[in-house]
PDB file of C-alpha atoms and ligand atoms in Angstrom:
ATOM      1  CA  MET A  28       2.026  18.708   6.781  1.00 44.00           C
ATOM      2  CA  HIS A  29      -0.593  16.119   5.983  1.00 54.00           C
ATOM      3  CA  SER A  30      -3.909  16.452   4.248  1.00 59.00           C
ATOM      4  CA  GLU A  31      -7.214  16.521   6.059  1.00 62.00           C
ATOM      5  CA  ALA A  32      -7.952  12.897   5.167  1.00 65.00           C
ATOM      6  CA  GLU A  33      -4.718  11.799   6.899  1.00 71.00           C
ATOM      7  CA  ASN A  34      -5.319  13.936   9.959  1.00 60.00           C
ATOM      8  CA  LYS A  35      -8.785  12.648  10.645  1.00 60.00           C
ATOM      9  CA  MET A  36      -7.740   9.032  10.224  1.00 66.00           C
ATOM     10  CA  ALA A  37      -7.969   7.503  13.671  1.00 75.00           C
ATOM     11  CA  GLU A  38      -9.115   4.062  12.608  1.00 89.00           C
ATOM     12  CA  PRO A  39      -7.634   1.598  10.144  1.00 96.00           C
ATOM     13  CA  VAL A  40      -9.432   1.609   6.780  1.00 97.00           C
ATOM     14  CA  PHE A  41     -10.051  -1.304   4.415  1.00 98.00           C
ATOM     15  CA  GLY A  42     -10.721  -1.508   0.714  1.00 98.00           C
ATOM     16  CA  PRO A  43      -9.831  -2.946  -2.683  1.00 98.00           C
ATOM     17  CA  ALA A  44      -7.199  -2.032  -5.234  1.00 98.00           C
ATOM     18  CA  GLY A  45      -8.982  -1.333  -8.487  1.00 96.00           C
ATOM     19  CA  THR A  46     -12.314  -2.734  -9.593  1.00 95.00           C
ATOM     20  CA  PRO A  47     -13.346  -6.066  -8.053  1.00 96.00           C
ATOM     21  CA  ASP A  48     -15.333  -8.657 -10.036  1.00 96.00           C
ATOM     22  CA  ASP A  49     -18.436  -8.170  -7.893  1.00 95.00           C
ATOM     23  CA  PHE A  50     -18.681  -4.409  -8.487  1.00 97.00           C
ATOM     24  CA  PRO A  51     -22.165  -4.166  -9.995  1.00 95.00           C
ATOM     25  CA  GLY A  52     -20.833  -1.986 -12.757  1.00 82.00           C
ATOM     26  CA  GLY A  53     -21.084   1.488 -14.065  1.00 85.00           C
ATOM     27  CA  SER A  54     -18.498   4.177 -13.707  1.00 93.00           C
ATOM     28  CA  THR A  55     -15.825   4.409 -11.028  1.00 94.00           C
ATOM     29  CA  GLU A  56     -17.788   7.341  -9.608  1.00 95.00           C
ATOM     30  CA  LYS A  57     -20.209   4.720  -8.254  1.00 96.00           C
ATOM     31  CA  MET A  58     -17.434   2.828  -6.472  1.00 97.00           C
ATOM     32  CA  PRO A  59     -17.321   4.869  -3.214  1.00 98.00           C
ATOM     33  CA  GLY A  60     -21.071   4.516  -2.610  1.00 97.00           C
ATOM     34  CA  TRP A  61     -20.972   0.804  -3.346  1.00 98.00           C
ATOM     35  CA  LEU A  62     -17.937   0.222  -1.105  1.00 98.00           C
ATOM     36  CA  ALA A  63     -19.608   2.044   1.775  1.00 98.00           C
ATOM     37  CA  SER A  64     -22.789   0.010   1.267  1.00 97.00           C
ATOM     38  CA  ILE A  65     -20.911  -3.266   1.732  1.00 98.00           C
ATOM     39  CA  GLY A  66     -18.961  -2.008   4.757  1.00 98.00           C
ATOM     40  CA  LEU A  67     -15.618  -0.936   3.292  1.00 98.00           C
ATOM     41  CA  SER A  68     -13.799   2.323   3.922  1.00 98.00           C
ATOM     42  CA  ALA A  69     -10.930   2.677   1.414  1.00 98.00           C
ATOM     43  CA  PHE A  70     -10.294   2.517  -2.306  1.00 98.00           C
ATOM     44  CA  GLU A  71      -7.048   2.501  -4.260  1.00 98.00           C
ATOM     45  CA  TYR A  72      -7.551   3.988  -7.690  1.00 97.00           C
ATOM     46  CA  GLN A  73      -5.305   2.332 -10.258  1.00 96.00           C
ATOM     47  CA  CYS A  74      -3.252   4.391 -12.680  1.00 94.00           C
ATOM     48  CA  GLY A  75      -1.026   1.384 -13.338  1.00 91.00           C
ATOM     49  CA  ARG A  76      -1.169   1.726 -17.105  1.00 91.00           C
ATOM     50  CA  GLY A  77      -1.110   5.503 -17.120  1.00 92.00           C
ATOM     51  CA  VAL A  78      -2.930   8.461 -15.613  1.00 93.00           C
ATOM     52  CA  ARG A  79      -6.006   8.612 -17.795  1.00 93.00           C
ATOM     53  CA  VAL A  80      -8.544  10.054 -15.415  1.00 93.00           C
ATOM     54  CA  GLY A  81      -9.739  13.525 -16.360  1.00 92.00           C
ATOM     55  CA  GLU A  82      -9.961  16.311 -13.811  1.00 94.00           C
ATOM     56  CA  GLU A  83     -13.770  16.406 -13.801  1.00 95.00           C
ATOM     57  CA  THR A  84     -14.055  12.666 -13.199  1.00 96.00           C
ATOM     58  CA  ALA A  85     -11.351  12.830 -10.532  1.00 97.00           C
ATOM     59  CA  ARG A  86     -13.232  15.585  -8.696  1.00 97.00           C
ATOM     60  CA  SER A  87     -16.480  13.670  -8.964  1.00 97.00           C
ATOM     61  CA  ILE A  88     -14.895  10.477  -7.536  1.00 97.00           C
ATOM     62  CA  GLY A  89     -13.448  12.622  -4.759  1.00 98.00           C
ATOM     63  CA  ARG A  90     -16.856  14.118  -3.900  1.00 98.00           C
ATOM     64  CA  LYS A  91     -18.431  10.652  -3.745  1.00 98.00           C
ATOM     65  CA  ALA A  92     -15.590   9.398  -1.573  1.00 98.00           C
ATOM     66  CA  LEU A  93     -16.063  12.305   0.826  1.00 97.00           C
ATOM     67  CA  GLU A  94     -19.830  11.752   0.988  1.00 98.00           C
ATOM     68  CA  ASN A  95     -19.355   8.069   1.719  1.00 98.00           C
ATOM     69  CA  ASP A  96     -16.338   8.391   4.017  1.00 97.00           C
ATOM     70  CA  ILE A  97     -14.036   6.421   1.723  1.00 98.00           C
ATOM     71  CA  PHE A  98     -10.288   6.971   2.119  1.00 98.00           C
ATOM     72  CA  LEU A  99      -8.694   7.341  -1.331  1.00 98.00           C
ATOM     73  CA  SER A 100      -5.214   6.477  -2.526  1.00 98.00           C
ATOM     74  CA  LEU A 101      -3.805   6.205  -6.044  1.00 98.00           C
ATOM     75  CA  HIS A 102      -1.358   3.785  -7.598  1.00 98.00           C
ATOM     76  CA  ALA A 103       1.147   5.485  -9.914  1.00 97.00           C
ATOM     77  CA  PRO A 104       2.010   3.874 -13.299  1.00 96.00           C
ATOM     78  CA  TYR A 105       3.824   0.536 -13.036  1.00 94.00           C
ATOM     79  CA  TYR A 106       6.423   1.520 -15.613  1.00 93.00           C
ATOM     80  CA  ILE A 107       8.010   4.084 -13.298  1.00 95.00           C
ATOM     81  CA  ASN A 108      11.481   2.835 -12.450  1.00 95.00           C
ATOM     82  CA  LEU A 109      13.208   5.044  -9.889  1.00 95.00           C
ATOM     83  CA  ALA A 110      16.379   2.997 -10.283  1.00 96.00           C
ATOM     84  CA  ASN A 111      16.873   3.772 -13.971  1.00 95.00           C
ATOM     85  CA  PRO A 112      20.020   5.924 -14.261  1.00 95.00           C
ATOM     86  CA  ASP A 113      19.088   7.350 -17.683  1.00 96.00           C
ATOM     87  CA  ALA A 114      18.466  11.105 -17.355  1.00 95.00           C
ATOM     88  CA  ALA A 115      15.693  11.307 -19.973  1.00 96.00           C
ATOM     89  CA  ARG A 116      13.949   8.360 -18.354  1.00 95.00           C
ATOM     90  CA  GLN A 117      14.223  10.011 -14.939  1.00 95.00           C
ATOM     91  CA  GLU A 118      12.598  13.165 -16.235  1.00 96.00           C
ATOM     92  CA  LYS A 119       9.742  11.004 -17.538  1.00 96.00           C
ATOM     93  CA  ASN A 120       9.389   9.422 -14.088  1.00 95.00           C
ATOM     94  CA  VAL A 121       9.045  12.876 -12.565  1.00 95.00           C
ATOM     95  CA  GLN A 122       6.279  13.685 -15.071  1.00 96.00           C
ATOM     96  CA  TYR A 123       4.443  10.404 -14.386  1.00 97.00           C
ATOM     97  CA  VAL A 124       4.523  10.980 -10.630  1.00 97.00           C
ATOM     98  CA  ILE A 125       3.451  14.597 -10.974  1.00 97.00           C
ATOM     99  CA  SER A 126       0.505  13.646 -13.169  1.00 96.00           C
ATOM    100  CA  THR A 127      -0.495  11.016 -10.578  1.00 97.00           C
ATOM    101  CA  VAL A 128      -0.276  13.439  -7.626  1.00 98.00           C
ATOM    102  CA  ARG A 129      -2.223  15.996  -9.676  1.00 97.00           C
ATOM    103  CA  ALA A 130      -5.023  13.427 -10.141  1.00 97.00           C
ATOM    104  CA  ALA A 131      -4.747  12.553  -6.436  1.00 98.00           C
ATOM    105  CA  ASP A 132      -5.084  16.216  -5.528  1.00 98.00           C
ATOM    106  CA  ALA A 133      -8.221  16.547  -7.691  1.00 98.00           C
ATOM    107  CA  MET A 134      -9.693  13.488  -5.941  1.00 97.00           C
ATOM    108  CA  GLY A 135      -8.709  14.697  -2.494  1.00 97.00           C
ATOM    109  CA  ALA A 136      -6.592  11.547  -2.115  1.00 98.00           C
ATOM    110  CA  SER A 137      -3.648  11.843   0.247  1.00 96.00           C
ATOM    111  CA  ARG A 138      -1.461   8.881  -0.740  1.00 98.00           C
ATOM    112  CA  VAL A 139       0.198   7.841  -3.994  1.00 98.00           C
ATOM    113  CA  VAL A 140       1.866   4.428  -4.199  1.00 98.00           C
ATOM    114  CA  VAL A 141       5.009   4.264  -6.348  1.00 98.00           C
ATOM    115  CA  HIS A 142       6.954   1.172  -7.378  1.00 95.00           C
ATOM    116  CA  SER A 143      10.619   1.309  -6.429  1.00 91.00           C
ATOM    117  CA  GLY A 144      11.720  -0.081  -9.786  1.00 92.00           C
ATOM    118  CA  THR A 145      13.854  -2.800 -11.266  1.00 94.00           C
ATOM    119  CA  LEU A 146      17.570  -3.385 -10.952  1.00 95.00           C
ATOM    120  CA  LEU A 147      18.308  -3.481 -14.723  1.00 92.00           C
ATOM    121  CA  LYS A 148      21.099  -5.935 -13.873  1.00 92.00           C
ATOM    122  CA  ARG A 149      22.848  -3.394 -11.659  1.00 94.00           C
ATOM    123  CA  ALA A 150      24.083  -4.107  -8.132  1.00 96.00           C
ATOM    124  CA  ARG A 151      21.409  -3.515  -5.492  1.00 96.00           C
ATOM    125  CA  GLY A 152      23.425  -0.784  -3.754  1.00 96.00           C
ATOM    126  CA  GLU A 153      23.907   1.141  -7.004  1.00 96.00           C
ATOM    127  CA  ALA A 154      20.254   0.826  -7.935  1.00 97.00           C
ATOM    128  CA  LEU A 155      19.212   2.030  -4.488  1.00 97.00           C
ATOM    129  CA  LYS A 156      21.504   5.054  -4.733  1.00 97.00           C
ATOM    130  CA  THR A 157      19.964   5.995  -8.078  1.00 97.00           C
ATOM    131  CA  ALA A 158      16.447   5.529  -6.708  1.00 97.00           C
ATOM    132  CA  MET A 159      17.193   7.680  -3.655  1.00 97.00           C
ATOM    133  CA  ALA A 160      18.481  10.529  -5.816  1.00 97.00           C
ATOM    134  CA  ALA A 161      15.499  10.171  -8.164  1.00 97.00           C
ATOM    135  CA  LEU A 162      13.023  10.231  -5.284  1.00 97.00           C
ATOM    136  CA  LYS A 163      14.663  13.354  -3.849  1.00 97.00           C
ATOM    137  CA  THR A 164      14.215  15.102  -7.189  1.00 97.00           C
ATOM    138  CA  ILE A 165      10.605  13.913  -7.414  1.00 97.00           C
ATOM    139  CA  LEU A 166       9.853  15.250  -3.914  1.00 98.00           C
ATOM    140  CA  ARG A 167      11.385  18.626  -4.754  1.00 98.00           C
ATOM    141  CA  ARG A 168       9.427  18.859  -7.996  1.00 97.00           C
ATOM    142  CA  CYS A 169       6.147  17.768  -6.315  1.00 97.00           C
ATOM    143  CA  ASP A 170       6.698  20.431  -3.644  1.00 97.00           C
ATOM    144  CA  GLY A 171       7.446  22.991  -6.364  1.00 97.00           C
ATOM    145  CA  ALA A 172       4.237  22.088  -8.183  1.00 97.00           C
ATOM    146  CA  GLY A 173       2.221  22.597  -4.981  1.00 97.00           C
ATOM    147  CA  PHE A 174       1.586  18.921  -4.181  1.00 97.00           C
ATOM    148  CA  GLY A 175       3.689  18.613  -1.043  1.00 96.00           C
ATOM    149  CA  HIS A 176       0.621  17.621   0.984  1.00 96.00           C
ATOM    150  CA  ILE A 177       0.333  14.287  -0.831  1.00 97.00           C
ATOM    151  CA  SER A 178       2.365  11.444   0.653  1.00 97.00           C
ATOM    152  CA  LEU A 179       4.327   9.240  -1.695  1.00 98.00           C
ATOM    153  CA  CYS A 180       4.442   5.580  -0.684  1.00 98.00           C
ATOM    154  CA  PRO A 181       7.380   3.577  -2.118  1.00 98.00           C
ATOM    155  CA  GLU A 182       6.302  -0.062  -2.370  1.00 98.00           C
ATOM    156  CA  THR A 183       8.024  -3.338  -1.477  1.00 98.00           C
ATOM    157  CA  MET A 184       8.203  -5.424  -4.653  1.00 97.00           C
ATOM    158  CA  GLY A 185       7.577  -9.126  -5.312  1.00 97.00           C
ATOM    159  CA  LYS A 186      10.262 -10.109  -7.790  1.00 97.00           C
ATOM    160  CA  THR A 187      13.854 -10.702  -6.757  1.00 96.00           C
ATOM    161  CA  GLY A 188      15.083  -8.682  -9.753  1.00 95.00           C
ATOM    162  CA  GLN A 189      13.221  -5.627  -8.498  1.00 96.00           C
ATOM    163  CA  LEU A 190      14.361  -2.967  -6.103  1.00 97.00           C
ATOM    164  CA  GLY A 191      12.073  -3.046  -3.092  1.00 97.00           C
ATOM    165  CA  THR A 192      13.108  -5.281  -0.239  1.00 98.00           C
ATOM    166  CA  LEU A 193      11.690  -4.005   3.033  1.00 98.00           C
ATOM    167  CA  GLU A 194      15.083  -2.518   3.941  1.00 98.00           C
ATOM    168  CA  GLU A 195      15.418  -0.765   0.579  1.00 98.00           C
ATOM    169  CA  VAL A 196      11.960   0.762   0.873  1.00 98.00           C
ATOM    170  CA  LEU A 197      12.715   1.917   4.416  1.00 98.00           C
ATOM    171  CA  SER A 198      15.952   3.542   3.201  1.00 98.00           C
ATOM    172  CA  LEU A 199      13.915   5.403   0.591  1.00 98.00           C
ATOM    173  CA  CYS A 200      11.397   6.469   3.236  1.00 98.00           C
ATOM    174  CA  GLN A 201      14.146   7.852   5.458  1.00 98.00           C
ATOM    175  CA  LEU A 202      14.706  10.598   2.877  1.00 98.00           C
ATOM    176  CA  ASP A 203      11.706  12.604   4.037  1.00 97.00           C
ATOM    177  CA  GLU A 204       9.342  12.226   6.962  1.00 96.00           C
ATOM    178  CA  ARG A 205       6.286  12.538   4.705  1.00 95.00           C
ATOM    179  CA  LEU A 206       7.146   9.317   2.861  1.00 98.00           C
ATOM    180  CA  ILE A 207       5.073   6.333   3.961  1.00 98.00           C
ATOM    181  CA  PRO A 208       6.176   2.790   3.140  1.00 98.00           C
ATOM    182  CA  CYS A 209       3.701   0.723   1.150  1.00 98.00           C
ATOM    183  CA  VAL A 210       4.413  -2.664   2.668  1.00 98.00           C
ATOM    184  CA  ASP A 211       3.077  -5.288   0.298  1.00 98.00           C
ATOM    185  CA  PHE A 212       3.069  -8.431   2.442  1.00 98.00           C
ATOM    186  CA  GLY A 213       2.233 -10.641  -0.547  1.00 98.00           C
ATOM    187  CA  HIS A 214       5.302  -9.276  -2.318  1.00 98.00           C
ATOM    188  CA  LEU A 215       7.562  -9.811   0.704  1.00 98.00           C
ATOM    189  CA  TYR A 216       6.238 -13.369   0.940  1.00 98.00           C
ATOM    190  CA  ALA A 217       6.837 -14.027  -2.772  1.00 98.00           C
ATOM    191  CA  ARG A 218      10.335 -12.584  -2.933  1.00 97.00           C
ATOM    192  CA  SER A 219      11.342 -14.583   0.167  1.00 97.00           C
ATOM    193  CA  PHE A 220       9.893 -17.747  -1.440  1.00 97.00           C
ATOM    194  CA  GLY A 221       7.317 -18.088   1.300  1.00 97.00           C
ATOM    195  CA  ALA A 222       9.549 -17.318   4.303  1.00 97.00           C
ATOM    196  CA  ALA A 223       7.961 -13.946   5.177  1.00 98.00           C
ATOM    197  CA  GLU A 224       4.859 -15.406   6.750  1.00 97.00           C
ATOM    198  CA  GLY A 225       3.547 -16.156  10.223  1.00 97.00           C
ATOM    199  CA  PRO A 226       3.845 -14.421  13.609  1.00 97.00           C
ATOM    200  CA  GLU A 227       7.637 -14.457  13.901  1.00 98.00           C
ATOM    201  CA  ALA A 228       8.326 -13.107  10.420  1.00 98.00           C
ATOM    202  CA  PHE A 229       5.617 -10.456  10.765  1.00 98.00           C
ATOM    203  CA  LEU A 230       6.945  -9.428  14.180  1.00 98.00           C
ATOM    204  CA  GLU A 231      10.386  -8.942  12.669  1.00 98.00           C
ATOM    205  CA  ILE A 232       8.909  -6.876   9.812  1.00 98.00           C
ATOM    206  CA  LEU A 233       7.019  -4.556  12.175  1.00 98.00           C
ATOM    207  CA  ASP A 234      10.041  -4.175  14.460  1.00 98.00           C
ATOM    208  CA  THR A 235      12.245  -3.355  11.461  1.00 98.00           C
ATOM    209  CA  ILE A 236       9.809  -0.651  10.297  1.00 98.00           C
ATOM    210  CA  GLU A 237       9.574   0.818  13.802  1.00 98.00           C
ATOM    211  CA  ARG A 238      13.363   0.890  14.182  1.00 98.00           C
ATOM    212  CA  ALA A 239      13.816   2.624  10.824  1.00 98.00           C
ATOM    213  CA  LEU A 240      10.959   5.133  10.902  1.00 98.00           C
ATOM    214  CA  GLY A 241       9.773   5.316  14.501  1.00 98.00           C
ATOM    215  CA  VAL A 242       6.610   3.877  16.022  1.00 97.00           C
ATOM    216  CA  LYS A 243       4.369   6.770  15.019  1.00 95.00           C
ATOM    217  CA  ARG A 244       5.051   6.466  11.296  1.00 97.00           C
ATOM    218  CA  ALA A 245       5.043   2.661  11.471  1.00 97.00           C
ATOM    219  CA  LYS A 246       1.495   2.686  12.808  1.00 96.00           C
ATOM    220  CA  ARG A 247       0.261   4.586   9.735  1.00 97.00           C
ATOM    221  CA  ILE A 248       1.879   2.459   7.028  1.00 98.00           C
ATOM    222  CA  HIS A 249       0.156   1.675   3.768  1.00 98.00           C
ATOM    223  CA  VAL A 250      -0.502  -2.061   3.498  1.00 98.00           C
ATOM    224  CA  HIS A 251      -1.050  -4.117   0.366  1.00 98.00           C
ATOM    225  CA  PHE A 252      -2.211  -7.617   1.116  1.00 98.00           C
ATOM    226  CA  SER A 253      -3.020 -10.657  -1.008  1.00 98.00           C
ATOM    227  CA  LYS A 254      -1.911 -14.229  -1.433  1.00 97.00           C
ATOM    228  CA  ILE A 255       0.679 -14.532  -4.178  1.00 97.00           C
ATOM    229  CA  ALA A 256       2.063 -17.520  -6.083  1.00 97.00           C
ATOM    230  CA  TYR A 257       5.826 -17.480  -6.578  1.00 97.00           C
ATOM    231  CA  THR A 258       8.631 -19.404  -8.224  1.00 96.00           C
ATOM    232  CA  LYS A 259      12.030 -20.083  -6.702  1.00 95.00           C
ATOM    233  CA  LYS A 260      13.521 -18.467  -9.765  1.00 93.00           C
ATOM    234  CA  GLY A 261      12.264 -14.931  -9.521  1.00 95.00           C
ATOM    235  CA  GLY A 262       9.629 -14.565  -6.838  1.00 97.00           C
ATOM    236  CA  GLU A 263       6.183 -13.172  -7.654  1.00 96.00           C
ATOM    237  CA  LEU A 264       4.168 -15.074 -10.235  1.00 95.00           C
ATOM    238  CA  ARG A 265       0.550 -13.959  -9.796  1.00 96.00           C
ATOM    239  CA  HIS A 266      -1.998 -12.640  -7.341  1.00 96.00           C
ATOM    240  CA  LEU A 267      -4.462 -15.175  -5.905  1.00 97.00           C
ATOM    241  CA  THR A 268      -7.604 -15.091  -3.768  1.00 96.00           C
ATOM    242  CA  PHE A 269      -7.837 -15.735  -0.015  1.00 96.00           C
ATOM    243  CA  ASP A 270      -9.415 -19.133  -0.798  1.00 95.00           C
ATOM    244  CA  ASP A 271      -6.211 -20.397  -2.411  1.00 96.00           C
ATOM    245  CA  PRO A 272      -5.127 -23.435  -0.372  1.00 94.00           C
ATOM    246  CA  GLU A 273      -1.507 -23.573  -1.497  1.00 95.00           C
ATOM    247  CA  TYR A 274       0.114 -20.178  -1.118  1.00 96.00           C
ATOM    248  CA  GLY A 275       0.197 -17.520   1.585  1.00 96.00           C
ATOM    249  CA  PRO A 276       0.492 -15.314   3.444  1.00 98.00           C
ATOM    250  CA  GLU A 277      -2.411 -15.579   5.886  1.00 97.00           C
ATOM    251  CA  PHE A 278      -3.710 -12.298   7.282  1.00 98.00           C
ATOM    252  CA  LEU A 279      -4.632 -13.420  10.818  1.00 98.00           C
ATOM    253  CA  PRO A 280      -1.153 -13.395  12.413  1.00 98.00           C
ATOM    254  CA  LEU A 281      -0.435  -9.952  10.980  1.00 98.00           C
ATOM    255  CA  ALA A 282      -3.800  -8.599  12.129  1.00 97.00           C
ATOM    256  CA  SER A 283      -3.174 -10.009  15.558  1.00 97.00           C
ATOM    257  CA  LEU A 284       0.191  -8.231  15.928  1.00 97.00           C
ATOM    258  CA  MET A 285      -0.976  -4.949  14.444  1.00 97.00           C
ATOM    259  CA  ALA A 286      -4.138  -4.901  16.547  1.00 95.00           C
ATOM    260  CA  ALA A 287      -2.133  -5.527  19.720  1.00 94.00           C
ATOM    261  CA  ARG A 288       0.130  -2.593  18.819  1.00 94.00           C
ATOM    262  CA  ASP A 289      -2.810  -0.388  17.948  1.00 93.00           C
ATOM    263  CA  TYR A 290      -1.757   0.137  14.331  1.00 95.00           C
ATOM    264  CA  CYS A 291      -3.899   2.322  12.126  1.00 95.00           C
ATOM    265  CA  PRO A 292      -2.872   1.434   8.549  1.00 97.00           C
ATOM    266  CA  VAL A 293      -4.585   1.812   5.241  1.00 98.00           C
ATOM    267  CA  PHE A 294      -5.286  -1.824   4.285  1.00 98.00           C
ATOM    268  CA  ILE A 295      -5.610  -2.351   0.551  1.00 98.00           C
ATOM    269  CA  CYS A 296      -6.504  -5.852  -0.603  1.00 98.00           C
ATOM    270  CA  GLU A 297      -5.039  -6.898  -3.945  1.00 98.00           C
ATOM    271  CA  SER A 298      -6.666 -10.307  -4.360  1.00 97.00           C
ATOM    272  CA  ALA A 299      -7.340 -11.352  -7.958  1.00 97.00           C
ATOM    273  CA  GLY A 300     -10.954 -10.315  -8.543  1.00 97.00           C
ATOM    274  CA  THR A 301     -12.144 -10.967  -4.967  1.00 97.00           C
ATOM    275  CA  GLN A 302     -10.429  -7.920  -3.488  1.00 98.00           C
ATOM    276  CA  SER A 303     -13.596  -6.388  -2.014  1.00 98.00           C
ATOM    277  CA  ARG A 304     -14.777  -9.636  -0.425  1.00 98.00           C
ATOM    278  CA  ASP A 305     -11.290 -10.369   0.912  1.00 98.00           C
ATOM    279  CA  ALA A 306     -10.921  -6.785   2.194  1.00 98.00           C
ATOM    280  CA  LEU A 307     -14.116  -7.381   4.192  1.00 98.00           C
ATOM    281  CA  ARG A 308     -12.612 -10.557   5.611  1.00 98.00           C
ATOM    282  CA  MET A 309      -9.513  -8.574   6.583  1.00 98.00           C
ATOM    283  CA  LYS A 310     -11.676  -5.998   8.319  1.00 98.00           C
ATOM    284  CA  GLU A 311     -13.571  -8.657  10.280  1.00 98.00           C
ATOM    285  CA  ILE A 312     -10.363 -10.415  11.290  1.00 97.00           C
ATOM    286  CA  TYR A 313      -8.666  -7.161  12.300  1.00 97.00           C
ATOM    287  CA  PHE A 314     -11.482  -5.872  14.478  1.00 95.00           C
ATOM    288  CA  ALA A 315     -11.983  -9.280  16.076  1.00 95.00           C
ATOM    289  CA  GLU A 316      -8.279  -9.320  16.962  1.00 95.00           C
ATOM    290  CA  ARG A 317      -8.420  -5.797  18.285  1.00 92.00           C
ATOM    291  CA  LYS A 318     -11.396  -6.647  20.447  1.00 90.00           C
ATOM    292  CA  ARG A 319      -9.516  -9.645  21.757  1.00 88.00           C
ATOM    293  CA  SER A 320      -6.427  -7.605  22.594  1.00 82.00           C
ATOM    294  CA  TYR A 321      -8.565  -4.984  24.384  1.00 75.00           C
ATOM    295  CA  GLU A 322     -10.354  -7.652  26.419  1.00 65.00           C
ATOM    296  CA  PRO A 323      -8.349  -7.960  29.625  1.00 55.00           C
ATOM    297  CA  PHE A 324     -10.706 -10.478  31.218  1.00 51.00           C
ATOM    298  CA  SER A 325     -10.933 -12.907  28.317  1.00 47.00           C
ATOM    299  CA  SER A 326      -9.956 -16.445  29.253  1.00 46.00           C
ATOM    300  CA  ASP A 327      -6.824 -16.575  27.103  1.00 47.00           C
ATOM    301  CA  CYS A 328      -5.550 -13.228  28.329  1.00 42.00           C
ATOM    302  CA  PRO A 329      -5.870 -13.285  32.128  1.00 41.00           C
ATOM    303  CA  VAL A 330      -5.095 -10.177  34.129  1.00 40.00           C
ATOM    304  CA  PRO A 331      -2.243 -10.869  36.558  1.00 37.00           C
TER     305      PRO A 331
HETATM  306 ZN1   ZN B   5       2.057  -1.953  -6.651  1.00 68.87          ZN
END
């Protein structure tokens, strides 16, 4: 069962992660109205350093989002590590996720992004096993607490020492059909030292998701997108803006493929400071590509 926001989503939505530099200021409650005024349709509320939003504020943000037709998601605390085998630590993870889904519920948000975790020097297979068991427990506890309508989104991670290759995230998502992968294309690019970029790599990524989860779920994935600098040593270094000339990935080839396949993702831009402006660029690119792929008589797409 999905929430109302998920059910009515027939179009891809676009928005920033957190507060962009050009937000004219004031409280987060003003964010939905501002985003709508500049043409955006999604917002990812950051609880990266902890869930500090009170229930009243959460409800107020939710009301503003509803009024302005802004799709809301939340990012759970960064320090959650599903792959940590320590029992006390795992119980803490459960509490962190439950407090995030509780805030999400108050906001009327339907998706919560969760980092897969770090390896802690363990073998990838072992770490994945731990994370799968931990996620199962978290799902059971979220259901028990009455938050089963909120989708958890395990995220692909940018550092090579982290759990969260595409395949690992898809394995996690196979545990329950409500799980939605958060495919961070900047992270996949950084952890592959720049290889995961361009039409061929993106095609392979989409095909892999479709094979693992089916076409229907693939079309509704949660997307994080930004350019990211990396080192050959460990992958992700830092988030950049779309104007960065050196690093990738570029959004156009991905938009082109997704538009042709009629994908309907939540697109969250994670550029450093320019995430609202770059989200708008993503929206323009995506709809231009979709128009192109729906245009049977255009010169570069002749009808046989
Ligand atoms: Zn993240």
